[in-house]
PDB file of C-alpha atoms in Angstrom:
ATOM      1  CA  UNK Q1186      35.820  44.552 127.135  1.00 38.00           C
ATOM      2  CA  UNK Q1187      34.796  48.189 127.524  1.00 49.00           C
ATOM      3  CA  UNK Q1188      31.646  48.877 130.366  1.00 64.00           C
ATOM      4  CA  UNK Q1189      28.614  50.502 129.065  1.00 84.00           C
ATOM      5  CA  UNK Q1190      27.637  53.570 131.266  1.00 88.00           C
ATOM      6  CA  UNK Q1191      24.214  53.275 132.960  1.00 91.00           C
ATOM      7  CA  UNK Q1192      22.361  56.198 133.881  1.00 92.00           C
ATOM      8  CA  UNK Q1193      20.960  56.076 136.874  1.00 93.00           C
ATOM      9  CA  UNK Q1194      17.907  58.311 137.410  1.00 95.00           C
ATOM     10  CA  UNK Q1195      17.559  60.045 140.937  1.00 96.00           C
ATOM     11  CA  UNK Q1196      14.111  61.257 142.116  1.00 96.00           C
ATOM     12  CA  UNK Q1197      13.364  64.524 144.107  1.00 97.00           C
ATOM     13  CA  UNK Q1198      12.452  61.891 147.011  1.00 97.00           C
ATOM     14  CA  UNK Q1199      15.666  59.940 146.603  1.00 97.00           C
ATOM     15  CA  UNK Q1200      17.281  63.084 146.920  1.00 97.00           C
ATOM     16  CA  UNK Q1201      15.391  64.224 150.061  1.00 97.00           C
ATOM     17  CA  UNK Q1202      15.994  60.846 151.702  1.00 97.00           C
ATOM     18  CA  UNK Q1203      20.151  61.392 150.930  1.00 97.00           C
ATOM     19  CA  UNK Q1204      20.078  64.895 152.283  1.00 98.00           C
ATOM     20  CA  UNK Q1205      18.196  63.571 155.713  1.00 98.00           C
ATOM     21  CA  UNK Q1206      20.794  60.593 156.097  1.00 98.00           C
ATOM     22  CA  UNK Q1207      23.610  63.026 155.245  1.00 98.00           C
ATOM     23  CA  UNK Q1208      22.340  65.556 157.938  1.00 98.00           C
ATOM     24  CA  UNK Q1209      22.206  62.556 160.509  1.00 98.00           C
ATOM     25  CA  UNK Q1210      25.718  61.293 159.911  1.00 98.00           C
ATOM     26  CA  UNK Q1211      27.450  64.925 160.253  1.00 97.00           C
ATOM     27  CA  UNK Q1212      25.116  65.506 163.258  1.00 97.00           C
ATOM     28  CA  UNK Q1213      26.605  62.197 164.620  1.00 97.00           C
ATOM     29  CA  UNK Q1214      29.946  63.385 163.830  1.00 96.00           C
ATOM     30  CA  UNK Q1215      32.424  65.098 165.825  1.00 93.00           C
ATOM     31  CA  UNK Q1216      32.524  67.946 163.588  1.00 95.00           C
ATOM     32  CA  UNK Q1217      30.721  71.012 164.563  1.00 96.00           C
ATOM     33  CA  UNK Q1218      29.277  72.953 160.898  1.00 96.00           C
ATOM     34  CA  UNK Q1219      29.143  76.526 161.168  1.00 95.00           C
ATOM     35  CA  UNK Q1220      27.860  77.255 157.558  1.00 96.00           C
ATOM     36  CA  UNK Q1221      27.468  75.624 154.453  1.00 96.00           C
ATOM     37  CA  UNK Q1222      28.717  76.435 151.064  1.00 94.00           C
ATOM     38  CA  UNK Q1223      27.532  74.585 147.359  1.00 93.00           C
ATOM     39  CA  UNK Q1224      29.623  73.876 144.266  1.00 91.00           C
ATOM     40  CA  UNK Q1225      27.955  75.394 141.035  1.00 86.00           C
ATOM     41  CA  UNK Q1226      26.545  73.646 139.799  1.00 84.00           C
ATOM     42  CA  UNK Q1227      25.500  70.162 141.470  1.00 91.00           C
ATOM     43  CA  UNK Q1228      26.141  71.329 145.006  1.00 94.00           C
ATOM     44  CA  UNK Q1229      23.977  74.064 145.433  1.00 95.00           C
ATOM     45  CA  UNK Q1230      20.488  72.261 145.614  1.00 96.00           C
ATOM     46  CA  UNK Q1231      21.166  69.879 148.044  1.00 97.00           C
ATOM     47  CA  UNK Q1232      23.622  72.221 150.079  1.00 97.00           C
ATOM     48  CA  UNK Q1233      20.544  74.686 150.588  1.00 97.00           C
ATOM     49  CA  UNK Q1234      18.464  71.667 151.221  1.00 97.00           C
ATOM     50  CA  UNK Q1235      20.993  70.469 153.848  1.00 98.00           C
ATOM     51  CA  UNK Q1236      21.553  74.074 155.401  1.00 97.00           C
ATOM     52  CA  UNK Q1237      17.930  74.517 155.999  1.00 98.00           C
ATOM     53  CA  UNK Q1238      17.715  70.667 157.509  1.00 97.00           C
ATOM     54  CA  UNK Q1239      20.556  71.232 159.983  1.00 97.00           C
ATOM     55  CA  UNK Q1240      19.697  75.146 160.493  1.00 97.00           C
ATOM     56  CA  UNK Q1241      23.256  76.548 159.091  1.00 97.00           C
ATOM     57  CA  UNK Q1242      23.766  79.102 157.466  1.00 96.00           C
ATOM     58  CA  UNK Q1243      24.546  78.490 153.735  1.00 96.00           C
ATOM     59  CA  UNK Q1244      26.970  80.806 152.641  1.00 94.00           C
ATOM     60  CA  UNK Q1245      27.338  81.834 148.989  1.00 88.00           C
ATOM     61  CA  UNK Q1246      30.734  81.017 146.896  1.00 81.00           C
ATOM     62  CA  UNK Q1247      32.396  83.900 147.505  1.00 80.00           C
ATOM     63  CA  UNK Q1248      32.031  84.375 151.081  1.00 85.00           C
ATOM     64  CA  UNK Q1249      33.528  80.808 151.631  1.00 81.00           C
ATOM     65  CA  UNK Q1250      36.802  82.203 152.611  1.00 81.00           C
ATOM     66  CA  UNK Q1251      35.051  84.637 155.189  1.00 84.00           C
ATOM     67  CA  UNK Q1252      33.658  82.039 157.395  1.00 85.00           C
ATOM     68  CA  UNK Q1253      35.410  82.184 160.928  1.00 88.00           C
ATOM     69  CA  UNK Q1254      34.471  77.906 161.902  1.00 92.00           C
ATOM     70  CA  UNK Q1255      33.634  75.178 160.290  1.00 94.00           C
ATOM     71  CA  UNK Q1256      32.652  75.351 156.866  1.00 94.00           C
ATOM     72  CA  UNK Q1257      30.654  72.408 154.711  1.00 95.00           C
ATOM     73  CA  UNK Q1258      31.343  72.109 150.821  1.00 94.00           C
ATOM     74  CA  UNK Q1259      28.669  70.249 149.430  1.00 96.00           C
ATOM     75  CA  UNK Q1260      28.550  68.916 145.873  1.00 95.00           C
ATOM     76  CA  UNK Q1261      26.676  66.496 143.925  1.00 96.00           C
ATOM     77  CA  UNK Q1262      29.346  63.548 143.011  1.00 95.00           C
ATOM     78  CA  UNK Q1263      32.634  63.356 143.774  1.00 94.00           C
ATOM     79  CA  UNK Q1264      33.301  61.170 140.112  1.00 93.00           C
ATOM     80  CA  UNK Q1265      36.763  62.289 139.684  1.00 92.00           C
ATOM     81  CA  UNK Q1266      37.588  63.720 142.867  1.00 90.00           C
ATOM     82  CA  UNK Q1267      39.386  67.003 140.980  1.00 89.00           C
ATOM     83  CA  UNK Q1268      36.604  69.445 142.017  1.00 86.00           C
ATOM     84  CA  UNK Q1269      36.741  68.638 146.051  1.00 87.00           C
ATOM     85  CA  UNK Q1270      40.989  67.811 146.126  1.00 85.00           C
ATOM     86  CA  UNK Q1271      40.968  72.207 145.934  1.00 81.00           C
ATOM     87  CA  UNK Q1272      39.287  72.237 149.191  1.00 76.00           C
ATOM     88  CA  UNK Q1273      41.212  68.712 151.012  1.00 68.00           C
ATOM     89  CA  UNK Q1274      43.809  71.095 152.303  1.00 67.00           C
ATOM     90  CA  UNK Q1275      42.120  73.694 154.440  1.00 75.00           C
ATOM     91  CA  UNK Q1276      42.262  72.517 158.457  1.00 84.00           C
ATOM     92  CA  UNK Q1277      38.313  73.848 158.850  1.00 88.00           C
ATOM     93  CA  UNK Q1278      36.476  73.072 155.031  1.00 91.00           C
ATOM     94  CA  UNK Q1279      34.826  69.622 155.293  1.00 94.00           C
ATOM     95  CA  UNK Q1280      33.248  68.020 152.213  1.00 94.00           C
ATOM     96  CA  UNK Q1281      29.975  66.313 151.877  1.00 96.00           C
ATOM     97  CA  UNK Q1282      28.230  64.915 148.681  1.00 97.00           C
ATOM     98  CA  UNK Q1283      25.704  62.861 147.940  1.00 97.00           C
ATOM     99  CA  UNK Q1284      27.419  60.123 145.430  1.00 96.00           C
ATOM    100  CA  UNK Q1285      30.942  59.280 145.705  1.00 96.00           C
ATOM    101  CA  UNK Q1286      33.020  56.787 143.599  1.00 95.00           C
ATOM    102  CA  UNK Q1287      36.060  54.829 145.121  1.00 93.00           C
ATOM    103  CA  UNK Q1288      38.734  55.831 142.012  1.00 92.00           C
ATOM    104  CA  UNK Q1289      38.173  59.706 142.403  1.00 93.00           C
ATOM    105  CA  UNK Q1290      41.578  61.426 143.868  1.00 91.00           C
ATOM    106  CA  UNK Q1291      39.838  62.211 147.782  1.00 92.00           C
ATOM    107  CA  UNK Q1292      37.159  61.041 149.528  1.00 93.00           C
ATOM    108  CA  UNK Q1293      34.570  63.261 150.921  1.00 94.00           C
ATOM    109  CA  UNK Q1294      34.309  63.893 154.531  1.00 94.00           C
ATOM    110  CA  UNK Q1295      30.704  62.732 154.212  1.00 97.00           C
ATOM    111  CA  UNK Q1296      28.810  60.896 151.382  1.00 97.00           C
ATOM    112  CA  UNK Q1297      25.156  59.377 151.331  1.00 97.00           C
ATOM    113  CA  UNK Q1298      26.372  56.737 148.768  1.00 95.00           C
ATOM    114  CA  UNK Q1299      28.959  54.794 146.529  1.00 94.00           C
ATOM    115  CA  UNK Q1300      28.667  55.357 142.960  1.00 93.00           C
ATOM    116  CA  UNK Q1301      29.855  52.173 140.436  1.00 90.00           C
ATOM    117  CA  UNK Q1302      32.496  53.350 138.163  1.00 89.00           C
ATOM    118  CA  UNK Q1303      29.653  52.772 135.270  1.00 90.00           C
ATOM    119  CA  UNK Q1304      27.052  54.746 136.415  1.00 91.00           C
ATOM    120  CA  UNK Q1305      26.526  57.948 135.430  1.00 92.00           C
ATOM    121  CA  UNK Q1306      24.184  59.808 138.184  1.00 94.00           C
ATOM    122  CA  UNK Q1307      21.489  62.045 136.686  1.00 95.00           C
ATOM    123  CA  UNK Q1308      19.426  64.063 139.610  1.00 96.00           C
ATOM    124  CA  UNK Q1309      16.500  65.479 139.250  1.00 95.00           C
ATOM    125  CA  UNK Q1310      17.873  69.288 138.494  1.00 93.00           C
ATOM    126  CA  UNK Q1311      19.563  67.723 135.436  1.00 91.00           C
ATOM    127  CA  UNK Q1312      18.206  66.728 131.559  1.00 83.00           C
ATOM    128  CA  UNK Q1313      17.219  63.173 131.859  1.00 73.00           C
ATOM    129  CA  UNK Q1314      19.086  63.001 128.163  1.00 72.00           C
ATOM    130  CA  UNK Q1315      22.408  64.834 129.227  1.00 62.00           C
ATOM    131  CA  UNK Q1316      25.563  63.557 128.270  1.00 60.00           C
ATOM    132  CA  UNK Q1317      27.264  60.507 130.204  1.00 56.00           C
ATOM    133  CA  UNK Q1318      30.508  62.742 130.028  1.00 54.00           C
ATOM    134  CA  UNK Q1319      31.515  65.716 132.162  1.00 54.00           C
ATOM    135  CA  UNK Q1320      31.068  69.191 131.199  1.00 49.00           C
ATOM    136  CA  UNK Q1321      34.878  69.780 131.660  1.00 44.00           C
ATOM    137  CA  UNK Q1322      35.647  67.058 129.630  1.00 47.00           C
ATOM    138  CA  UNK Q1323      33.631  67.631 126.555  1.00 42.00           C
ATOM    139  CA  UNK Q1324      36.383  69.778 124.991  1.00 50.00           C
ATOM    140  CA  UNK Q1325      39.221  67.902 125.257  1.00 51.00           C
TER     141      UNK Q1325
END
């Protein structure tokens, strides 16, 4: 029997509350953050709102590669795990985001929370009616 997909609706408070634990567990961590970059589109919200918590700098996309340390890649959800695996490889890229789900391909460095493999995650920068599909999915 086939799962219905529940949205779950995140509020600007649930999201502050996931960026303060977030900031406490890689401030806890050995792992000393030098900047912080966001993933267009999920990531950059709550990677600003983490850079200005921890006081890193957030660097933009294309300066990623630039960054001398320690860089954090923030994104929304790792659902599928395809968008963070690109970034898995490099010694001094860590990955942070505020949902994660146990079937995507990695696990983030850091994560707030588990997702259920039925929930679709709709935060507060998002249409409360969008899709329960991914954007890169949509034309296949």
């Amino acid at each position: 029997m086939e799962q219905s997909v529940k949205k779950v609706f995140m509020s600007w408070g649930d999201i502050q509350a996931a960026v303060e634990i977030l900031a406490t567990r890689i401030t806890n961590s050995d792992i000393k953050i030098e900047a912080i970059g966001g993933l267009p589109r999920g990531g950059l919200i709550p990677a600003v709102m983490l850079s200005h918590k921890m006081g890193i700098p957030f660097v933009s996309q294309a300066n990623i590669a630039k960054v001398p340390g320690n860089i954090l890649i923030v994104d929304d959800i790792c659902d599928s795990g395809e968008t963070l695996k690109q970034f898995k490889f490099e010694e001094n890229v860590f990955t942070a985001t505020i949902h994660h789900k146990r079937s995507a391909a990695v696990e983030p460095n850091f994560f707030y929370q588990l997702a259920y493999e039925n929930q679709w995650i709709v935060y507060p920068w998002e249409n409360k009616d969008s899709d329960t599909v991914a954007d890169y999915l949509k034309n296949k």
